[in-house]
Amino acid sequence: MSDLNDVLVAQIAANGPLTVHDYMERSNTAYYAARDPLGAAGDFTTAPEISQIFGELVGAWIADLWQRVGAPARFRLIELGPGRGTLMADALRASRHVPGFQDAALVTFVETSPVLRAAQAGIVPGADHARSLADIPDDMPLIVIANEFFDALPVRQYGRGAGGWRELTVAAKDGRLAREPAPEHVREACPAGEAIAAMAGARILRQGGAMLVIDYGYSGGEAGDTLQAVKAHRKIDPFASPGTADLTAHVDFQALVNAAGTDVRAYGPVTQAAFLSALGIGVRAEALMRRADDAGRKIIASAVHRLTAPDQMGALFKVMALVHPEWPPPAGFAV
């Protein structure tokens, strides 16, 4: 049980059940404000924390697109929900030999957690911070990176029962929270994610630019009930201890494309395995292995397996790019 659990139980007693959306929003806001959730000592591990290769390949993707669009003298390089800043640090290191790139990139992290902001400032000292994409000036082209960002945004759940469709809620009984009896069929929607995609799409068209989205999810159709909670690298009941576990839901990539608008060109989604393979993960891994000892080679091989194997992150995680119609096709997508 958590302090937030007691707060929500009291609130529900006074005002009635919360929607699943509001519950998820309250829980994740409290969760991210108070901790660094990443790594072995935390609750989950993201791809940049698994291997430097991931961020390096993303950096190569950014630099390649920047060069092929004409190497603008200044552009905003924005990361949504950047964790500790590991991805950006690796991306910047990988692109340091690209002439003019480091001077052109104005790095901004969109982050609300004070704990993670401090970590980001330590690993990428020159980066700016903003609380939302809307807070960043629209005065130049932008490239936005969103790795495991959209999955943590709150979803609305709708269930179909005997009386038709209704929005699902969280109730309290005997001091414990639980979703009201789940119907047979569940649909999810992520209004916050769609709003961000719509804003990004509008800014891409207005300023020139692209957004790279990497997350677990699906494209079109319905995934059903995907809400989950992870604590100490294990799944737990999403309603058992609000504010102390990471709540996520699968991303509907087609909904993001629709929200971004028909004038924005969409590439993918493709599997993470296909994307990283197209960018040369095998070649980069071999180069690192040549400089490593036996133990190091095993670590590299294990990381590549985790990032690309179908039974690990390779198939569940998808990659999509939203690009200005006059920009060239980005790397990593068959066109």
mmCIF file of N, CA and C in Angstrom, residues 53-119:
data_model
loop_
_atom_site.group_PDB
_atom_site.id
_atom_site.type_symbol
_atom_site.label_atom_id
_atom_site.label_comp_id
_atom_site.label_asym_id
_atom_site.label_seq_id
_atom_site.Cartn_x
_atom_site.Cartn_y
_atom_site.Cartn_z
ATOM 1 N N ILE A 53 25.118 0.866 -28.272
ATOM 2 C CA ILE A 53 24.880 0.752 -29.706
ATOM 3 C C ILE A 53 23.541 1.377 -30.085
ATOM 4 N N PHE A 54 22.550 1.223 -29.223
ATOM 5 C CA PHE A 54 21.217 1.738 -29.536
ATOM 6 C C PHE A 54 21.270 3.243 -29.763
ATOM 7 N N GLY A 55 21.807 3.988 -28.801
ATOM 8 C CA GLY A 55 21.889 5.433 -28.945
ATOM 9 C C GLY A 55 22.804 5.855 -30.074
ATOM 10 N N GLU A 56 23.879 5.101 -30.285
ATOM 11 C CA GLU A 56 24.780 5.418 -31.392
ATOM 12 C C GLU A 56 24.079 5.315 -32.736
ATOM 13 N N LEU A 57 23.271 4.289 -32.914
ATOM 14 C CA LEU A 57 22.559 4.126 -34.178
ATOM 15 C C LEU A 57 21.499 5.209 -34.361
ATOM 16 N N VAL A 58 20.826 5.583 -33.277
ATOM 17 C CA VAL A 58 19.878 6.691 -33.363
ATOM 18 C C VAL A 58 20.609 7.983 -33.726
ATOM 19 N N GLY A 59 21.791 8.187 -33.151
ATOM 20 C CA GLY A 59 22.582 9.355 -33.496
ATOM 21 C C GLY A 59 22.972 9.366 -34.956
ATOM 22 N N ALA A 60 23.353 8.214 -35.490
ATOM 23 C CA ALA A 60 23.685 8.119 -36.908
ATOM 24 C C ALA A 60 22.462 8.415 -37.770
ATOM 25 N N TRP A 61 21.297 7.946 -37.315
ATOM 26 C CA TRP A 61 20.040 8.210 -38.042
ATOM 27 C C TRP A 61 19.759 9.714 -38.099
ATOM 28 N N ILE A 62 19.927 10.394 -36.974
ATOM 29 C CA ILE A 62 19.682 11.837 -36.918
ATOM 30 C C ILE A 62 20.662 12.582 -37.822
ATOM 31 N N ALA A 63 21.952 12.262 -37.694
ATOM 32 C CA ALA A 63 22.971 12.966 -38.464
ATOM 33 C C ALA A 63 22.796 12.732 -39.958
ATOM 34 N N ASP A 64 22.456 11.517 -40.327
ATOM 35 C CA ASP A 64 22.237 11.202 -41.745
ATOM 36 C C ASP A 64 21.081 12.023 -42.311
ATOM 37 N N LEU A 65 19.977 12.098 -41.578
ATOM 38 C CA LEU A 65 18.831 12.859 -42.053
ATOM 39 C C LEU A 65 19.177 14.347 -42.142
ATOM 40 N N TRP A 66 19.877 14.853 -41.129
ATOM 41 C CA TRP A 66 20.295 16.260 -41.116
ATOM 42 C C TRP A 66 21.165 16.581 -42.335
ATOM 43 N N GLN A 67 22.095 15.704 -42.653
ATOM 44 C CA GLN A 67 22.962 15.935 -43.806
ATOM 45 C C GLN A 67 22.172 15.928 -45.109
ATOM 46 N N ARG A 68 21.269 14.962 -45.249
ATOM 47 C CA ARG A 68 20.558 14.813 -46.523
ATOM 48 C C ARG A 68 19.493 15.874 -46.754
ATOM 49 N N VAL A 69 19.099 16.577 -45.691
ATOM 50 C CA VAL A 69 18.155 17.679 -45.852
ATOM 51 C C VAL A 69 18.889 18.994 -46.130
ATOM 52 N N GLY A 70 20.222 18.920 -46.181
ATOM 53 C CA GLY A 70 20.979 20.120 -46.505
ATOM 54 C C GLY A 70 21.798 20.676 -45.366
ATOM 55 N N ALA A 71 21.899 19.948 -44.243
ATOM 56 C CA ALA A 71 22.699 20.361 -43.087
ATOM 57 C C ALA A 71 22.374 21.781 -42.636
ATOM 58 N N PRO A 72 21.110 22.037 -42.203
ATOM 59 C CA PRO A 72 20.774 23.391 -41.733
ATOM 60 C C PRO A 72 21.715 23.841 -40.619
ATOM 61 N N ALA A 73 22.032 25.139 -40.623
ATOM 62 C CA ALA A 73 23.021 25.685 -39.701
ATOM 63 C C ALA A 73 22.596 25.533 -38.242
ATOM 64 N N ARG A 74 21.300 25.541 -37.985
ATOM 65 C CA ARG A 74 20.771 25.357 -36.634
ATOM 66 C C ARG A 74 19.502 24.519 -36.720
ATOM 67 N N PHE A 75 19.344 23.597 -35.800
ATOM 68 C CA PHE A 75 18.092 22.855 -35.692
ATOM 69 C C PHE A 75 17.925 22.425 -34.245
ATOM 70 N N ARG A 76 16.691 22.211 -33.857
ATOM 71 C CA ARG A 76 16.398 21.782 -32.493
ATOM 72 C C ARG A 76 16.320 20.258 -32.447
ATOM 73 N N LEU A 77 17.154 19.674 -31.607
ATOM 74 C CA LEU A 77 17.167 18.226 -31.389
ATOM 75 C C LEU A 77 16.491 17.981 -30.049
ATOM 76 N N ILE A 78 15.297 17.435 -30.087
ATOM 77 C CA ILE A 78 14.427 17.340 -28.915
ATOM 78 C C ILE A 78 14.209 15.872 -28.571
ATOM 79 N N GLU A 79 14.322 15.549 -27.303
ATOM 80 C CA GLU A 79 13.973 14.205 -26.854
ATOM 81 C C GLU A 79 12.860 14.294 -25.827
ATOM 82 N N LEU A 80 11.802 13.524 -26.060
ATOM 83 C CA LEU A 80 10.664 13.460 -25.149
ATOM 84 C C LEU A 80 10.889 12.321 -24.150
ATOM 85 N N GLY A 81 10.776 12.627 -22.858
ATOM 86 C CA GLY A 81 10.954 11.593 -21.842
ATOM 87 C C GLY A 81 12.294 10.902 -21.953
ATOM 88 N N PRO A 82 13.412 11.630 -21.791
ATOM 89 C CA PRO A 82 14.737 11.081 -22.097
ATOM 90 C C PRO A 82 15.380 10.225 -21.031
ATOM 91 N N GLY A 83 14.668 9.868 -19.976
ATOM 92 C CA GLY A 83 15.287 9.039 -18.942
ATOM 93 C C GLY A 83 16.465 9.751 -18.307
ATOM 94 N N ARG A 84 17.599 9.091 -18.271
ATOM 95 C CA ARG A 84 18.807 9.703 -17.696
ATOM 96 C C ARG A 84 19.563 10.571 -18.694
ATOM 97 N N GLY A 85 19.165 10.506 -19.981
ATOM 98 C CA GLY A 85 19.897 11.211 -21.028
ATOM 99 C C GLY A 85 20.901 10.329 -21.741
ATOM 100 N N THR A 86 20.852 9.033 -21.462
ATOM 101 C CA THR A 86 21.835 8.104 -22.018
ATOM 102 C C THR A 86 21.753 8.033 -23.532
ATOM 103 N N LEU A 87 20.546 7.948 -24.072
ATOM 104 C CA LEU A 87 20.391 7.871 -25.526
ATOM 105 C C LEU A 87 21.028 9.086 -26.188
ATOM 106 N N MET A 88 20.720 10.283 -25.688
ATOM 107 C CA MET A 88 21.241 11.495 -26.310
ATOM 108 C C MET A 88 22.754 11.573 -26.177
ATOM 109 N N ALA A 89 23.290 11.193 -25.027
ATOM 110 C CA ALA A 89 24.739 11.218 -24.853
ATOM 111 C C ALA A 89 25.424 10.305 -25.872
ATOM 112 N N ASP A 90 24.881 9.092 -26.057
ATOM 113 C CA ASP A 90 25.454 8.165 -27.030
ATOM 114 C C ASP A 90 25.273 8.679 -28.453
ATOM 115 N N ALA A 91 24.113 9.279 -28.735
ATOM 116 C CA ALA A 91 23.848 9.810 -30.071
ATOM 117 C C ALA A 91 24.813 10.941 -30.416
ATOM 118 N N LEU A 92 25.057 11.828 -29.473
ATOM 119 C CA LEU A 92 25.964 12.949 -29.711
ATOM 120 C C LEU A 92 27.405 12.469 -29.873
ATOM 121 N N ARG A 93 27.790 11.471 -29.090
ATOM 122 C CA ARG A 93 29.139 10.929 -29.233
ATOM 123 C C ARG A 93 29.324 10.281 -30.606
ATOM 124 N N ALA A 94 28.318 9.556 -31.057
ATOM 125 C CA ALA A 94 28.422 8.869 -32.341
ATOM 126 C C ALA A 94 28.474 9.842 -33.512
ATOM 127 N N SER A 95 27.911 11.029 -33.335
ATOM 128 C CA SER A 95 27.847 11.997 -34.439
ATOM 129 C C SER A 95 28.906 13.082 -34.343
ATOM 130 N N ARG A 96 29.855 12.930 -33.428
ATOM 131 C CA ARG A 96 30.807 14.025 -33.199
ATOM 132 C C ARG A 96 31.747 14.249 -34.378
ATOM 133 N N HIS A 97 31.911 13.240 -35.241
ATOM 134 C CA HIS A 97 32.804 13.391 -36.382
ATOM 135 C C HIS A 97 32.076 13.877 -37.639
ATOM 136 N N VAL A 98 30.768 14.099 -37.544
ATOM 137 C CA VAL A 98 30.010 14.626 -38.685
ATOM 138 C C VAL A 98 30.223 16.139 -38.730
ATOM 139 N N PRO A 99 30.847 16.659 -39.764
ATOM 140 C CA PRO A 99 31.199 18.089 -39.798
ATOM 141 C C PRO A 99 29.986 19.000 -39.597
ATOM 142 N N GLY A 100 30.084 19.871 -38.607
ATOM 143 C CA GLY A 100 29.054 20.878 -38.367
ATOM 144 C C GLY A 100 27.876 20.434 -37.543
ATOM 145 N N PHE A 101 27.739 19.124 -37.319
ATOM 146 C CA PHE A 101 26.526 18.636 -36.665
ATOM 147 C C PHE A 101 26.425 19.107 -35.222
ATOM 148 N N GLN A 102 27.491 18.960 -34.465
ATOM 149 C CA GLN A 102 27.450 19.319 -33.043
ATOM 150 C C GLN A 102 27.122 20.796 -32.844
ATOM 151 N N ASP A 103 27.656 21.656 -33.709
ATOM 152 C CA ASP A 103 27.378 23.082 -33.588
ATOM 153 C C ASP A 103 25.949 23.423 -34.004
ATOM 154 N N ALA A 104 25.383 22.620 -34.898
ATOM 155 C CA ALA A 104 24.038 22.907 -35.406
ATOM 156 C C ALA A 104 22.943 22.474 -34.445
ATOM 157 N N ALA A 105 23.193 21.425 -33.662
ATOM 158 C CA ALA A 105 22.150 20.819 -32.830
ATOM 159 C C ALA A 105 21.964 21.574 -31.518
ATOM 160 N N LEU A 106 20.752 22.069 -31.284
ATOM 161 C CA LEU A 106 20.372 22.669 -30.006
ATOM 162 C C LEU A 106 19.538 21.639 -29.261
ATOM 163 N N VAL A 107 20.114 21.009 -28.248
ATOM 164 C CA VAL A 107 19.478 19.874 -27.580
ATOM 165 C C VAL A 107 18.533 20.361 -26.483
ATOM 166 N N THR A 108 17.309 19.848 -26.502
ATOM 167 C CA THR A 108 16.331 20.141 -25.456
ATOM 168 C C THR A 108 15.701 18.839 -24.997
ATOM 169 N N PHE A 109 15.681 18.634 -23.684
ATOM 170 C CA PHE A 109 14.991 17.503 -23.089
ATOM 171 C C PHE A 109 13.623 17.960 -22.597
ATOM 172 N N VAL A 110 12.579 17.241 -22.993
ATOM 173 C CA VAL A 110 11.241 17.482 -22.452
ATOM 174 C C VAL A 110 11.053 16.532 -21.288
ATOM 175 N N GLU A 111 11.119 17.085 -20.088
ATOM 176 C CA GLU A 111 11.130 16.274 -18.871
ATOM 177 C C GLU A 111 10.505 17.065 -17.728
ATOM 178 N N THR A 112 9.667 16.400 -16.933
ATOM 179 C CA THR A 112 9.056 17.047 -15.772
ATOM 180 C C THR A 112 9.647 16.558 -14.456
ATOM 181 N N SER A 113 10.284 15.384 -14.435
ATOM 182 C CA SER A 113 10.818 14.821 -13.196
ATOM 183 C C SER A 113 12.077 15.559 -12.760
ATOM 184 N N PRO A 114 12.095 16.133 -11.557
ATOM 185 C CA PRO A 114 13.320 16.800 -11.084
ATOM 186 C C PRO A 114 14.471 15.825 -10.886
ATOM 187 N N VAL A 115 14.177 14.599 -10.515
ATOM 188 C CA VAL A 115 15.219 13.595 -10.323
ATOM 189 C C VAL A 115 15.908 13.286 -11.649
ATOM 190 N N LEU A 116 15.104 13.052 -12.695
ATOM 191 C CA LEU A 116 15.681 12.729 -13.991
ATOM 192 C C LEU A 116 16.321 13.949 -14.652
ATOM 193 N N ARG A 117 15.761 15.141 -14.420
ATOM 194 C CA ARG A 117 16.400 16.353 -14.952
ATOM 195 C C ARG A 117 17.827 16.494 -14.435
ATOM 196 N N ALA A 118 18.017 16.205 -13.169
ATOM 197 C CA ALA A 118 19.355 16.295 -12.586
ATOM 198 C C ALA A 118 20.298 15.291 -13.235
ATOM 199 N N ALA A 119 19.817 14.080 -13.477
ATOM 200 C CA ALA A 119 20.645 13.067 -14.127
ATOM 201 C C ALA A 119 20.996 13.481 -15.549
#
